[in-house]
PDB file of C-alpha atoms in Angstrom:
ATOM      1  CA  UNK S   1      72.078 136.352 243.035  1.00  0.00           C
ATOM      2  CA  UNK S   2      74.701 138.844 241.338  1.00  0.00           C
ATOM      3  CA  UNK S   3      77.965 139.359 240.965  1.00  0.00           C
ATOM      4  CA  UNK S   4      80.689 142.004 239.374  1.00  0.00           C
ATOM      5  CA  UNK S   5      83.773 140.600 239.642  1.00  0.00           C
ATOM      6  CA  UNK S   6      87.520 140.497 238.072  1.00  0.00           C
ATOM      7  CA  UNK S   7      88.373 137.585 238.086  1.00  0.00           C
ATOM      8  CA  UNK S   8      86.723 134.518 235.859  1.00  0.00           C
ATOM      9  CA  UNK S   9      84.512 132.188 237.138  1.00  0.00           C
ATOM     10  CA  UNK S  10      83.967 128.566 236.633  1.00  0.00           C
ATOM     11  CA  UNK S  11      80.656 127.567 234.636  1.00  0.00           C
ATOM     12  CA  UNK S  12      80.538 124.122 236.657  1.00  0.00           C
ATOM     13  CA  UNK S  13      81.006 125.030 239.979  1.00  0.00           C
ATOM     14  CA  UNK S  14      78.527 128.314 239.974  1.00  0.00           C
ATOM     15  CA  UNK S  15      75.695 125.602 238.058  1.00  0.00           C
ATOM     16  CA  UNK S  16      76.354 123.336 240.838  1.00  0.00           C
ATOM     17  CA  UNK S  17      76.268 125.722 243.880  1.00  0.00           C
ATOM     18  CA  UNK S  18      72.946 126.774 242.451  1.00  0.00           C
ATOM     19  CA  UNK S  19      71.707 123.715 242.343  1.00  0.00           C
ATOM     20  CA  UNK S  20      72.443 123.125 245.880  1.00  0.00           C
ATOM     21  CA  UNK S  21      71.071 126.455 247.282  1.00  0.00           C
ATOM     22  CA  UNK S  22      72.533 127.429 250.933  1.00  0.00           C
ATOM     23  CA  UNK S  23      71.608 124.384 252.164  1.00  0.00           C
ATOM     24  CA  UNK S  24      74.285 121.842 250.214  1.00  0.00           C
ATOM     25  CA  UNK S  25      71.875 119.365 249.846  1.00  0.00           C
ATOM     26  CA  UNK S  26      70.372 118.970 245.435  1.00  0.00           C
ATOM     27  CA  UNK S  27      67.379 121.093 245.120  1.00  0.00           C
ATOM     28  CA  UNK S  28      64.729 118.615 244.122  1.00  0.00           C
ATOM     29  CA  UNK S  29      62.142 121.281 243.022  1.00  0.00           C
ATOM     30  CA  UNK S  30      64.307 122.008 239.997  1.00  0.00           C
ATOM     31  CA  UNK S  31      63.973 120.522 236.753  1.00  0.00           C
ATOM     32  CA  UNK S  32      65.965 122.854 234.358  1.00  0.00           C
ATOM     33  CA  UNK S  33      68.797 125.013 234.363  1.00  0.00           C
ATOM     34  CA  UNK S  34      69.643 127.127 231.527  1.00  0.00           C
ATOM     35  CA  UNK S  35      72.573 128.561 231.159  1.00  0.00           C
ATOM     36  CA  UNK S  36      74.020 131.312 229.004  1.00  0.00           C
ATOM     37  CA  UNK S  37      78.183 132.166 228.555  1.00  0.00           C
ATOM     38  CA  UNK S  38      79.482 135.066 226.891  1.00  0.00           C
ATOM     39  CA  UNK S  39      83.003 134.804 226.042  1.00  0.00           C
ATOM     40  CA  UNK S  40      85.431 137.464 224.066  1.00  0.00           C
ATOM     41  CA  UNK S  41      86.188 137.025 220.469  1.00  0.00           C
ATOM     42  CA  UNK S  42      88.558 137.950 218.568  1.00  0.00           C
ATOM     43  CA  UNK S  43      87.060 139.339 215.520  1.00  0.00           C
ATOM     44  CA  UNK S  44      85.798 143.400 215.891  1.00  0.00           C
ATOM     45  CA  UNK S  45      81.826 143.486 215.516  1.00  0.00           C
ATOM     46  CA  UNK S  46      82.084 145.918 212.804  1.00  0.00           C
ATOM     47  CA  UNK S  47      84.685 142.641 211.054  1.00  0.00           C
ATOM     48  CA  UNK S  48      87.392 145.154 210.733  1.00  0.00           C
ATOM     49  CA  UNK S  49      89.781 142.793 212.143  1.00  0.00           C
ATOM     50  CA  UNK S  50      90.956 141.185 215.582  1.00  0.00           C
ATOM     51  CA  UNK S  51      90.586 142.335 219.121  1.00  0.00           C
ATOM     52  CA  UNK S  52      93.631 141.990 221.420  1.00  0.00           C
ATOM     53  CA  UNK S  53      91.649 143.068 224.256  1.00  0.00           C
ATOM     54  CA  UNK S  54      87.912 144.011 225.473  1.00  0.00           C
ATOM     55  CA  UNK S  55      87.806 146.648 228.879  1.00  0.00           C
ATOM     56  CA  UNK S  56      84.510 146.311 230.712  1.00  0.00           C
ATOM     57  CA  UNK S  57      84.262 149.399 232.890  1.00  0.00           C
ATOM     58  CA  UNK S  58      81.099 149.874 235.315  1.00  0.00           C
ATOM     59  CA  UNK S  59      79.608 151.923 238.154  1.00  0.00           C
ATOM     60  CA  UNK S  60      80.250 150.355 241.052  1.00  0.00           C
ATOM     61  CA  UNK S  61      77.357 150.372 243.700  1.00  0.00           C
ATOM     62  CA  UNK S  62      74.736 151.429 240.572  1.00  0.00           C
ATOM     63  CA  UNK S  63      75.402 148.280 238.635  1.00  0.00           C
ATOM     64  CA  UNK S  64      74.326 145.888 241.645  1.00  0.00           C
ATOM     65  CA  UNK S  65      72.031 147.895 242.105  1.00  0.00           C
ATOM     66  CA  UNK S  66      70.650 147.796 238.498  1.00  0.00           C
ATOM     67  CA  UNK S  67      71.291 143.998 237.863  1.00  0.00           C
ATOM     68  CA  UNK S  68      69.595 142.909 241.323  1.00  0.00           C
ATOM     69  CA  UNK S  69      66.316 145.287 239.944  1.00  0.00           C
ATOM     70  CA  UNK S  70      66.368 143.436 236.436  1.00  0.00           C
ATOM     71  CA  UNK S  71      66.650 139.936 238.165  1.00  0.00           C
ATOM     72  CA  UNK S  72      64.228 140.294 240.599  1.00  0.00           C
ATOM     73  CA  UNK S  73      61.774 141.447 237.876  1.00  0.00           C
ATOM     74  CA  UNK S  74      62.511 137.880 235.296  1.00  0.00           C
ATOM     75  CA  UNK S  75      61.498 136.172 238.799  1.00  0.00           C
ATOM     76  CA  UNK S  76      58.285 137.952 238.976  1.00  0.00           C
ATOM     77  CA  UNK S  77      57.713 137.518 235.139  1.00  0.00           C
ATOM     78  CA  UNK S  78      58.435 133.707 235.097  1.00  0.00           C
ATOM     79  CA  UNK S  79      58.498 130.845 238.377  1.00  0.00           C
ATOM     80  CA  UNK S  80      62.025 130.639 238.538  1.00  0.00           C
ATOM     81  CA  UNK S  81      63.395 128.771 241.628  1.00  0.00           C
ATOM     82  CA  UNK S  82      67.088 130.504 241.156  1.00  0.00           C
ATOM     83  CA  UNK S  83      68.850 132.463 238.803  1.00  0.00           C
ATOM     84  CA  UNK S  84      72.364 133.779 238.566  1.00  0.00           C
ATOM     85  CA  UNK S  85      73.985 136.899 237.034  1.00  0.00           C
ATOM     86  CA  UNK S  86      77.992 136.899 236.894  1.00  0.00           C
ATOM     87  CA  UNK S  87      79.452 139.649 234.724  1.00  0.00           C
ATOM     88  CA  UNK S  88      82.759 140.478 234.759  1.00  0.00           C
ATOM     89  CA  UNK S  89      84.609 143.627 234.531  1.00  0.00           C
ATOM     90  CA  UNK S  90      88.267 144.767 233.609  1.00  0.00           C
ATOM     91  CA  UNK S  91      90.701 143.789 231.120  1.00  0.00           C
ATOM     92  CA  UNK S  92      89.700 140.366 229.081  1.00  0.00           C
ATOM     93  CA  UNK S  93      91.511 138.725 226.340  1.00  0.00           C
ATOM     94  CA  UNK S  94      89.857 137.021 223.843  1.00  0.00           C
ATOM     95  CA  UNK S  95      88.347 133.153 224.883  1.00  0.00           C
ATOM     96  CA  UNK S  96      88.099 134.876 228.551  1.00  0.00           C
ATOM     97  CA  UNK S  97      84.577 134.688 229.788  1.00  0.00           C
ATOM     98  CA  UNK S  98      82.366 137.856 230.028  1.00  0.00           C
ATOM     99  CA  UNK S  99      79.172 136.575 231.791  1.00  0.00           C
ATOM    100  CA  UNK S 100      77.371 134.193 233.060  1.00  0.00           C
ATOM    101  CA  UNK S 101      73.763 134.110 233.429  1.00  0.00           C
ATOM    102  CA  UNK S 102      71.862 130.809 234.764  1.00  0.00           C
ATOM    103  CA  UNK S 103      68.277 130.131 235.396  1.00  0.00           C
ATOM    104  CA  UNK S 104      66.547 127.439 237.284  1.00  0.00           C
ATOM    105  CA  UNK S 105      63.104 126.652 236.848  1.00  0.00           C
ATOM    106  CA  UNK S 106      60.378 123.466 237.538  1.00  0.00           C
ATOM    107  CA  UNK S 107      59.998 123.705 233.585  1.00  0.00           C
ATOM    108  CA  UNK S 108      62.116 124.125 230.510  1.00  0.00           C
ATOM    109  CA  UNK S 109      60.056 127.026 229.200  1.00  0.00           C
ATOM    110  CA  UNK S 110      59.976 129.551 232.035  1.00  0.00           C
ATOM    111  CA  UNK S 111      63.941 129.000 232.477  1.00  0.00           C
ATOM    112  CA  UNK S 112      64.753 129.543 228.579  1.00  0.00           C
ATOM    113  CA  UNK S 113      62.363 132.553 228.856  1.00  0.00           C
ATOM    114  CA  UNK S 114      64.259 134.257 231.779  1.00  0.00           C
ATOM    115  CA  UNK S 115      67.775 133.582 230.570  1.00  0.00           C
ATOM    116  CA  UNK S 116      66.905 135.542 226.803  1.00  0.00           C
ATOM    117  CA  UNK S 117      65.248 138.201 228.892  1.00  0.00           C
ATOM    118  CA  UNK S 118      68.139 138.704 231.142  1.00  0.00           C
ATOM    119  CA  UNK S 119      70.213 138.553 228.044  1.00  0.00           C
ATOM    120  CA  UNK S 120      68.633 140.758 226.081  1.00  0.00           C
ATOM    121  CA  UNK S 121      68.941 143.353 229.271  1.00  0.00           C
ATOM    122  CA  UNK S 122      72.267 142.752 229.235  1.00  0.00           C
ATOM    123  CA  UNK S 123      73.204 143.700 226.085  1.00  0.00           C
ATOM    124  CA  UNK S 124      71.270 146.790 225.710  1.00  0.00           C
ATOM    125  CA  UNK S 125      70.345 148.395 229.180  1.00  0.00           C
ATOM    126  CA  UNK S 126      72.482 146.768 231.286  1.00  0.00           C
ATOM    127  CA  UNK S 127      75.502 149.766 232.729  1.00  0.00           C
ATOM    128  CA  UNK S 128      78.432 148.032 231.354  1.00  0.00           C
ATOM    129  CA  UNK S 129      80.647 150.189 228.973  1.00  0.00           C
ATOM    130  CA  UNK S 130      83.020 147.918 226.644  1.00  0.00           C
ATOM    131  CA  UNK S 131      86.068 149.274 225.105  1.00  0.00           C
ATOM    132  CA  UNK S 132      87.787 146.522 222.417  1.00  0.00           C
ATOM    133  CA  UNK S 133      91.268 147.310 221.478  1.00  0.00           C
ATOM    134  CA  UNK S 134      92.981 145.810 218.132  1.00  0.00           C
ATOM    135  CA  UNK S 135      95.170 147.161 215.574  1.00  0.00           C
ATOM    136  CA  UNK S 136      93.506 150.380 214.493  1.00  0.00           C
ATOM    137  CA  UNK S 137      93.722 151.035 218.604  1.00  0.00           C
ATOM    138  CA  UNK S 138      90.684 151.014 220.345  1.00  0.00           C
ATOM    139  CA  UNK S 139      87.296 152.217 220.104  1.00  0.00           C
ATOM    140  CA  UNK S 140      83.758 151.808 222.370  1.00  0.00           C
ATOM    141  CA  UNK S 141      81.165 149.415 221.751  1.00  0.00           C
ATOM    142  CA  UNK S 142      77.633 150.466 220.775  1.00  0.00           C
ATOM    143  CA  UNK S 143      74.632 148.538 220.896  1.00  0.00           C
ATOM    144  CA  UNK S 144      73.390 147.336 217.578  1.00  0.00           C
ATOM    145  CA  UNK S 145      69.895 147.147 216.399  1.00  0.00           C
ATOM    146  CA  UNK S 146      69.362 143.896 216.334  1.00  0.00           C
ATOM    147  CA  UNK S 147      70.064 143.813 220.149  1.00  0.00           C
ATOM    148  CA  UNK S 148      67.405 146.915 220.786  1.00  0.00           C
ATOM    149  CA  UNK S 149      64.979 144.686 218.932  1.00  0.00           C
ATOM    150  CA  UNK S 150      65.464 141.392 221.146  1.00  0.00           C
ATOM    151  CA  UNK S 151      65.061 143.714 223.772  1.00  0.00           C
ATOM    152  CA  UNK S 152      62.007 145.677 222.722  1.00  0.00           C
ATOM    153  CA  UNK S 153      59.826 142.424 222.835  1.00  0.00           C
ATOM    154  CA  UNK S 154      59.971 142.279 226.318  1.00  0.00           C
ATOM    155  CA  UNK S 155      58.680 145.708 226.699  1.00  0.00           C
ATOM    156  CA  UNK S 156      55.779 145.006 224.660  1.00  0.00           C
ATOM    157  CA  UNK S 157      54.165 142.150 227.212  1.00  0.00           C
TER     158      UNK S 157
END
């Protein structure tokens, strides 16, 4: 499931729900959930000082569209029995939450494998544009190498 959304989320309510599936009951085929946060901070990447803002602009219809494709391909790379993509979008303050991404597997491994993938996506492919404003007024966000390398492992298997 995915969402683009305004408004912030709660961590222990969107774990839970998932847990339960659409039929309320505790999914008993389960046996971990990872779970990945993303919050604003206040410190520019490049550590030229403090962010009073981040703006998180999309395309509406195409980033679905894109995040449902990149989901749906971590559940054919690993057994995952659910997995969750919130990402907000607007104006965030710093200690506001960005995204959520939460994975549910029978095992550990294939759920820690599909949240860094999804991640990693994320960061570098995913169509999200970030603006951070601060006191030398604002500027876009770039993806940095390090990212394009976490990424780049994934297209390698």
């Amino acid at each position: 499931m995915i969402r683009v959304q305004e408004g912030d989320f709660n961590i222990g309510e969107e774990i839970e729900a998932l847990r339960k599936g659409s039929s309320g009951k505790v999914r008993t085929d389960i046996g971990a959930i990872v779970t990945f946060t993303g919050t604003v901070r206040d410190a520019l990447r490049e550590g030229a000082g403090e962010i009073s803002a981040m703006t998180l602009e999309h395309y509406p219809g195409m980033t679905e569209k894109e995040l449902a494709r990149i989901e749906e391909e971590a559940r054919s790379r690993w057994p995952l029995q659910a997995s969750l993509i919130v990402h907000r979008v607007g104006t965030l303050l710093p200690g506001d939450n960005i995204v959520l991404v939460v994975t549910a597997s029978a095992h550990r491994e294939a759920a820690f494998e599909a949240a860094r993938f999804l991640m990693d996506y994320l960061k570098t492919s995913a169509p999200f544009w970030k603006r951070e404003t601060g006191p030398q007024g604002e500027h876009w966000v770039e993806a940095k190498d390090t990212d394009d390398q976490a990424a780049a492992r994934w297209r390698e298997e």
